[in-house]
Amino acid sequence: MLNYLINKTKITLLLLAFISMITTSGFCQADTTIIISKIVNMEVPENIEFSQAFEESTFIIYVDYQIENPTNDSVLISCCSTPIYRLKIDVLLAEEELNITSLIGENPIDFSINFEPGFISVNTSFRFVLKPYIKTYLPEGNYTFWIDLLECCTGNFSLIPLKSFMNITEEEIFISHETDGGIHTFDRITVRDTSFYLIAMILSIPILSIFSKRKKNKI
């Protein structure tokens, strides 16, 4: 049964990649320079903090990506702020409906860049917030990641984002990239979420012990 589910998951990831490539190919325009963004490697996201008060959890993901200009023409890209590249996330969960907010990544770059033919490689990290969610591990479901430009960026170009997919099951995590078509498998380590109620309960143990000793001494 487990092998059947794993094979089904792999087929789903490959179909998602194929459909995405067909969809993004429609973004090209003949009179613009084609720019391709692609994630070539990414790690399983890690939780870095959560807030009971705001009902949110923040995760960090380490990503290697490339921005490629496969044409013979240079293109000037101008943006309103920096960094100009950001991580976009889409998610389909089995049971929960969450709001996911991508935070600005690291590695600032100039507001304008004259992108020559070739590619640039970036190794960086991005943070994103899930809300309402106060657990230290990601929920089961299908996640899609891609590198995009800020909405305010202008220039004579068409961006084609190649996507990466992460499927989280009860037992394992599967990651695949449109750049290579391979599927990387990781064991899922479920970390029990720690709430303020649990912390309060742990701290109360030595206090109760002290009171219990005092009562015995009085007797």
PDB file of N, CA and C in Angstrom, residues 100-148:
ATOM      1  N   ILE A 100      -0.555  31.890   3.190  1.00  0.00           N
ATOM      2  CA  ILE A 100       0.898  31.820   3.126  1.00  0.00           C
ATOM      3  C   ILE A 100       1.438  33.147   2.602  1.00  0.00           C
ATOM      4  N   THR A 101       2.333  33.752   3.365  1.00  0.00           N
ATOM      5  CA  THR A 101       2.930  35.026   2.969  1.00  0.00           C
ATOM      6  C   THR A 101       4.425  34.834   2.785  1.00  0.00           C
ATOM      7  N   SER A 102       4.930  35.142   1.585  1.00  0.00           N
ATOM      8  CA  SER A 102       6.367  35.055   1.317  1.00  0.00           C
ATOM      9  C   SER A 102       7.036  36.344   1.767  1.00  0.00           C
ATOM     10  N   LEU A 103       8.101  36.214   2.538  1.00  0.00           N
ATOM     11  CA  LEU A 103       8.834  37.379   3.003  1.00  0.00           C
ATOM     12  C   LEU A 103       9.995  37.672   2.059  1.00  0.00           C
ATOM     13  N   ILE A 104      10.507  38.881   2.107  1.00  0.00           N
ATOM     14  CA  ILE A 104      11.597  39.288   1.212  1.00  0.00           C
ATOM     15  C   ILE A 104      12.838  38.455   1.492  1.00  0.00           C
ATOM     16  N   GLY A 105      13.474  38.002   0.423  1.00  0.00           N
ATOM     17  CA  GLY A 105      14.676  37.195   0.571  1.00  0.00           C
ATOM     18  C   GLY A 105      15.903  38.034   0.852  1.00  0.00           C
ATOM     19  N   GLU A 106      17.027  37.358   0.974  1.00  0.00           N
ATOM     20  CA  GLU A 106      18.276  38.042   1.237  1.00  0.00           C
ATOM     21  C   GLU A 106      18.986  38.332  -0.087  1.00  0.00           C
ATOM     22  N   ASN A 107      20.263  38.689  -0.049  1.00  0.00           N
ATOM     23  CA  ASN A 107      21.051  39.010  -1.235  1.00  0.00           C
ATOM     24  C   ASN A 107      20.466  40.177  -2.030  1.00  0.00           C
ATOM     25  N   PRO A 108      20.544  41.403  -1.505  1.00  0.00           N
ATOM     26  CA  PRO A 108      20.025  42.568  -2.231  1.00  0.00           C
ATOM     27  C   PRO A 108      20.727  42.752  -3.574  1.00  0.00           C
ATOM     28  N   ILE A 109      20.038  43.373  -4.513  1.00  0.00           N
ATOM     29  CA  ILE A 109      20.594  43.636  -5.830  1.00  0.00           C
ATOM     30  C   ILE A 109      20.164  45.042  -6.237  1.00  0.00           C
ATOM     31  N   ASP A 110      20.853  45.650  -7.193  1.00  0.00           N
ATOM     32  CA  ASP A 110      20.526  47.011  -7.609  1.00  0.00           C
ATOM     33  C   ASP A 110      19.091  47.102  -8.121  1.00  0.00           C
ATOM     34  N   PHE A 111      18.539  48.325  -8.073  1.00  0.00           N
ATOM     35  CA  PHE A 111      17.171  48.548  -8.546  1.00  0.00           C
ATOM     36  C   PHE A 111      17.060  48.281 -10.049  1.00  0.00           C
ATOM     37  N   SER A 112      18.138  48.500 -10.771  1.00  0.00           N
ATOM     38  CA  SER A 112      18.148  48.248 -12.208  1.00  0.00           C
ATOM     39  C   SER A 112      19.309  47.321 -12.544  1.00  0.00           C
ATOM     40  N   ILE A 113      19.082  46.408 -13.479  1.00  0.00           N
ATOM     41  CA  ILE A 113      20.129  45.485 -13.898  1.00  0.00           C
ATOM     42  C   ILE A 113      20.060  45.315 -15.408  1.00  0.00           C
ATOM     43  N   ASN A 114      21.202  45.454 -16.064  1.00  0.00           N
ATOM     44  CA  ASN A 114      21.288  45.213 -17.500  1.00  0.00           C
ATOM     45  C   ASN A 114      21.693  43.759 -17.680  1.00  0.00           C
ATOM     46  N   PHE A 115      20.728  42.930 -17.978  1.00  0.00           N
ATOM     47  CA  PHE A 115      20.930  41.489 -17.985  1.00  0.00           C
ATOM     48  C   PHE A 115      21.479  41.050 -19.339  1.00  0.00           C
ATOM     49  N   GLU A 116      22.747  40.676 -19.348  1.00  0.00           N
ATOM     50  CA  GLU A 116      23.411  40.223 -20.570  1.00  0.00           C
ATOM     51  C   GLU A 116      23.053  38.757 -20.851  1.00  0.00           C
ATOM     52  N   PRO A 117      23.278  38.267 -22.088  1.00  0.00           N
ATOM     53  CA  PRO A 117      23.055  36.853 -22.388  1.00  0.00           C
ATOM     54  C   PRO A 117      23.875  35.959 -21.446  1.00  0.00           C
ATOM     55  N   GLY A 118      23.290  34.875 -21.006  1.00  0.00           N
ATOM     56  CA  GLY A 118      23.937  33.994 -20.033  1.00  0.00           C
ATOM     57  C   GLY A 118      23.048  33.815 -18.820  1.00  0.00           C
ATOM     58  N   PHE A 119      23.644  33.511 -17.692  1.00  0.00           N
ATOM     59  CA  PHE A 119      22.829  33.319 -16.489  1.00  0.00           C
ATOM     60  C   PHE A 119      23.598  33.731 -15.244  1.00  0.00           C
ATOM     61  N   ILE A 120      22.842  34.011 -14.192  1.00  0.00           N
ATOM     62  CA  ILE A 120      23.422  34.282 -12.877  1.00  0.00           C
ATOM     63  C   ILE A 120      22.902  33.220 -11.911  1.00  0.00           C
ATOM     64  N   SER A 121      23.753  32.785 -11.000  1.00  0.00           N
ATOM     65  CA  SER A 121      23.373  31.785 -10.001  1.00  0.00           C
ATOM     66  C   SER A 121      23.324  32.438  -8.631  1.00  0.00           C
ATOM     67  N   VAL A 122      22.319  32.112  -7.864  1.00  0.00           N
ATOM     68  CA  VAL A 122      22.129  32.707  -6.540  1.00  0.00           C
ATOM     69  C   VAL A 122      21.892  31.598  -5.526  1.00  0.00           C
ATOM     70  N   ASN A 123      22.599  31.673  -4.411  1.00  0.00           N
ATOM     71  CA  ASN A 123      22.388  30.777  -3.281  1.00  0.00           C
ATOM     72  C   ASN A 123      21.877  31.631  -2.130  1.00  0.00           C
ATOM     73  N   THR A 124      20.670  31.431  -1.704  1.00  0.00           N
ATOM     74  CA  THR A 124      20.087  32.311  -0.697  1.00  0.00           C
ATOM     75  C   THR A 124      19.021  31.566   0.109  1.00  0.00           C
ATOM     76  N   SER A 125      18.311  32.289   0.933  1.00  0.00           N
ATOM     77  CA  SER A 125      17.223  31.709   1.712  1.00  0.00           C
ATOM     78  C   SER A 125      16.022  32.642   1.661  1.00  0.00           C
ATOM     79  N   PHE A 126      14.863  32.052   1.801  1.00  0.00           N
ATOM     80  CA  PHE A 126      13.624  32.815   1.859  1.00  0.00           C
ATOM     81  C   PHE A 126      12.842  32.372   3.085  1.00  0.00           C
ATOM     82  N   ARG A 127      12.062  33.292   3.617  1.00  0.00           N
ATOM     83  CA  ARG A 127      11.193  32.972   4.739  1.00  0.00           C
ATOM     84  C   ARG A 127       9.740  33.124   4.308  1.00  0.00           C
ATOM     85  N   PHE A 128       8.883  32.289   4.869  1.00  0.00           N
ATOM     86  CA  PHE A 128       7.453  32.431   4.605  1.00  0.00           C
ATOM     87  C   PHE A 128       6.672  32.104   5.869  1.00  0.00           C
ATOM     88  N   VAL A 129       5.476  32.687   5.952  1.00  0.00           N
ATOM     89  CA  VAL A 129       4.656  32.583   7.162  1.00  0.00           C
ATOM     90  C   VAL A 129       3.349  31.875   6.837  1.00  0.00           C
ATOM     91  N   LEU A 130       2.968  30.911   7.672  1.00  0.00           N
ATOM     92  CA  LEU A 130       1.682  30.234   7.573  1.00  0.00           C
ATOM     93  C   LEU A 130       0.770  30.735   8.682  1.00  0.00           C
ATOM     94  N   LYS A 131      -0.471  31.055   8.325  1.00  0.00           N
ATOM     95  CA  LYS A 131      -1.415  31.584   9.303  1.00  0.00           C
ATOM     96  C   LYS A 131      -2.836  31.224   8.890  1.00  0.00           C
ATOM     97  N   PRO A 132      -3.701  30.803   9.806  1.00  0.00           N
ATOM     98  CA  PRO A 132      -3.459  30.493  11.219  1.00  0.00           C
ATOM     99  C   PRO A 132      -2.833  29.106  11.363  1.00  0.00           C
ATOM    100  N   TYR A 133      -1.655  29.057  11.958  1.00  0.00           N
ATOM    101  CA  TYR A 133      -0.920  27.793  12.085  1.00  0.00           C
ATOM    102  C   TYR A 133       0.169  27.986  13.123  1.00  0.00           C
ATOM    103  N   ILE A 134       0.200  27.130  14.146  1.00  0.00           N
ATOM    104  CA  ILE A 134       1.185  27.300  15.223  1.00  0.00           C
ATOM    105  C   ILE A 134       1.911  25.988  15.515  1.00  0.00           C
ATOM    106  N   LYS A 135       2.264  25.275  14.440  1.00  0.00           N
ATOM    107  CA  LYS A 135       3.034  24.049  14.586  1.00  0.00           C
ATOM    108  C   LYS A 135       4.429  24.251  14.007  1.00  0.00           C
ATOM    109  N   THR A 136       5.367  23.402  14.436  1.00  0.00           N
ATOM    110  CA  THR A 136       6.759  23.537  14.004  1.00  0.00           C
ATOM    111  C   THR A 136       7.081  22.668  12.803  1.00  0.00           C
ATOM    112  N   TYR A 137       6.094  22.090  12.151  1.00  0.00           N
ATOM    113  CA  TYR A 137       6.307  21.293  10.947  1.00  0.00           C
ATOM    114  C   TYR A 137       5.216  21.643   9.937  1.00  0.00           C
ATOM    115  N   LEU A 138       5.519  21.480   8.665  1.00  0.00           N
ATOM    116  CA  LEU A 138       4.571  21.828   7.613  1.00  0.00           C
ATOM    117  C   LEU A 138       3.450  20.793   7.516  1.00  0.00           C
ATOM    118  N   PRO A 139       2.251  21.229   7.202  1.00  0.00           N
ATOM    119  CA  PRO A 139       1.144  20.270   7.056  1.00  0.00           C
ATOM    120  C   PRO A 139       1.281  19.468   5.764  1.00  0.00           C
ATOM    121  N   GLU A 140       0.618  18.328   5.731  1.00  0.00           N
ATOM    122  CA  GLU A 140       0.634  17.487   4.534  1.00  0.00           C
ATOM    123  C   GLU A 140      -0.059  18.204   3.374  1.00  0.00           C
ATOM    124  N   GLY A 141       0.467  17.992   2.166  1.00  0.00           N
ATOM    125  CA  GLY A 141      -0.137  18.622   1.003  1.00  0.00           C
ATOM    126  C   GLY A 141       0.855  18.776  -0.127  1.00  0.00           C
ATOM    127  N   ASN A 142       0.437  19.465  -1.189  1.00  0.00           N
ATOM    128  CA  ASN A 142       1.263  19.715  -2.366  1.00  0.00           C
ATOM    129  C   ASN A 142       1.654  21.192  -2.417  1.00  0.00           C
ATOM    130  N   TYR A 143       2.962  21.455  -2.463  1.00  0.00           N
ATOM    131  CA  TYR A 143       3.496  22.809  -2.485  1.00  0.00           C
ATOM    132  C   TYR A 143       4.187  23.067  -3.836  1.00  0.00           C
ATOM    133  N   THR A 144       4.008  24.260  -4.363  1.00  0.00           N
ATOM    134  CA  THR A 144       4.675  24.660  -5.598  1.00  0.00           C
ATOM    135  C   THR A 144       5.482  25.928  -5.325  1.00  0.00           C
ATOM    136  N   PHE A 145       6.770  25.915  -5.734  1.00  0.00           N
ATOM    137  CA  PHE A 145       7.666  27.050  -5.518  1.00  0.00           C
ATOM    138  C   PHE A 145       8.207  27.531  -6.867  1.00  0.00           C
ATOM    139  N   TRP A 146       8.359  28.846  -7.012  1.00  0.00           N
ATOM    140  CA  TRP A 146       9.029  29.376  -8.191  1.00  0.00           C
ATOM    141  C   TRP A 146       9.586  30.771  -7.883  1.00  0.00           C
ATOM    142  N   ILE A 147      10.567  31.174  -8.680  1.00  0.00           N
ATOM    143  CA  ILE A 147      11.205  32.478  -8.516  1.00  0.00           C
ATOM    144  C   ILE A 147      10.548  33.467  -9.472  1.00  0.00           C
ATOM    145  N   ASP A 148      10.152  34.598  -8.936  1.00  0.00           N
ATOM    146  CA  ASP A 148       9.450  35.612  -9.710  1.00  0.00           C
ATOM    147  C   ASP A 148      10.135  36.965  -9.510  1.00  0.00           C
TER     148      ASP A 148
END
